[in-house]
Coordinates of C-alpha atoms in Angstrom, one line a residue:
M1 CA -13.1 -41.3 26.3
G2 CA -15.1 -44.5 26.8
V3 CA -16.2 -46.9 24.1
A4 CA -19.7 -45.4 24.0
E5 CA -18.4 -41.9 23.5
V6 CA -15.9 -43.0 20.8
N7 CA -18.8 -44.7 19.0
R8 CA -21.0 -41.6 19.3
T9 CA -18.1 -39.5 18.0
K10 CA -17.7 -41.8 15.0
E11 CA -21.4 -41.6 14.3
R12 CA -21.2 -37.8 14.3
M13 CA -18.2 -37.9 11.9
V14 CA -19.9 -40.4 9.6
Q15 CA -23.1 -38.2 9.5
F16 CA -21.0 -35.0 8.9
A17 CA -19.1 -36.7 6.0
A18 CA -22.4 -37.8 4.5
D19 CA -24.0 -34.4 4.9
T20 CA -21.1 -32.7 3.3
G21 CA -20.6 -35.1 0.4
L22 CA -17.4 -36.6 1.7
E23 CA -16.3 -40.2 2.1
L24 CA -15.1 -41.2 5.5
A25 CA -12.2 -43.6 4.6
G26 CA -11.1 -44.5 8.1
T27 CA -10.9 -43.4 11.8
F28 CA -8.0 -43.2 14.0
V29 CA -8.4 -43.3 17.8
E30 CA -5.6 -42.8 20.3
E31 CA -5.3 -45.7 22.7
D32 CA -2.9 -43.9 25.0
P33 CA -3.0 -40.1 24.8
R34 CA 0.6 -39.8 26.1
R35 CA 1.8 -41.6 22.9
P36 CA 0.2 -40.3 19.7
A37 CA 0.4 -43.5 17.6
A38 CA -3.0 -43.0 16.0
F39 CA -1.9 -39.4 14.9
E40 CA 1.2 -40.9 13.3
R41 CA -0.9 -43.5 11.5
L42 CA -3.2 -40.7 10.4
F43 CA -0.4 -38.6 9.1
Q44 CA 1.2 -41.5 7.2
A45 CA -2.2 -42.4 5.7
V46 CA -2.9 -38.8 4.6
V47 CA 0.5 -38.6 2.9
S48 CA 0.6 -42.0 1.3
D49 CA -3.1 -42.0 0.1
E50 CA -3.0 -38.3 -0.9
I51 CA -6.0 -37.5 1.3
E52 CA -7.4 -34.0 0.7
I53 CA -9.6 -33.4 3.7
V54 CA -9.2 -34.7 7.3
I55 CA -12.3 -34.6 9.6
L56 CA -11.7 -34.1 13.3
P57 CA -14.4 -34.1 16.1
S58 CA -12.6 -30.9 17.3
L59 CA -9.2 -29.3 17.2
L60 CA -8.8 -30.4 20.8
H61 CA -8.0 -33.9 19.4
M62 CA -4.6 -32.5 18.3
M63 CA -3.9 -31.0 21.7
V64 CA -1.7 -34.1 22.7
L65 CA 0.9 -32.7 20.4
G66 CA 0.9 -29.1 21.5
S67 CA -1.2 -26.1 20.6
P68 CA -4.1 -27.3 18.4
M69 CA -3.9 -24.4 16.0
H70 CA -0.1 -24.8 15.5
I71 CA -0.4 -28.5 15.0
K72 CA -3.3 -27.9 12.5
D73 CA -1.2 -25.5 10.6
Y74 CA 1.8 -27.8 10.6
F75 CA -0.3 -30.8 9.6
E76 CA -1.9 -28.9 6.7
A77 CA 1.4 -27.6 5.5
A78 CA 3.1 -30.9 5.8
T79 CA 0.4 -33.0 4.1
G80 CA -1.4 -30.6 1.8
A81 CA -4.7 -31.8 3.3
R82 CA -7.3 -29.4 4.8
V83 CA -8.4 -30.1 8.4
V84 CA -12.1 -29.6 9.1
T85 CA -14.0 -30.1 12.4
V86 CA -17.4 -31.4 13.0
P87 CA -19.8 -28.6 14.1
G88 CA -20.8 -29.0 17.8

């Protein structure tokens, strides 16, 4: 993903949050898809800040860790947060 696409994706997420009455507290972007450092930072932030909802552009953004649905289920069970995706 290039910088322009990352920025467009962030804009979609900000708009989705505003449209649904949510506050977008931060964004996490993987620099190297082979090493999910941003996912780890996201996980830690959700746990430590007791975040209730995580917005993703799509479940494919969890694919670096394995099956997106399995990772989503694991993430929700481990954090107590609900994962939602921005409609296409």
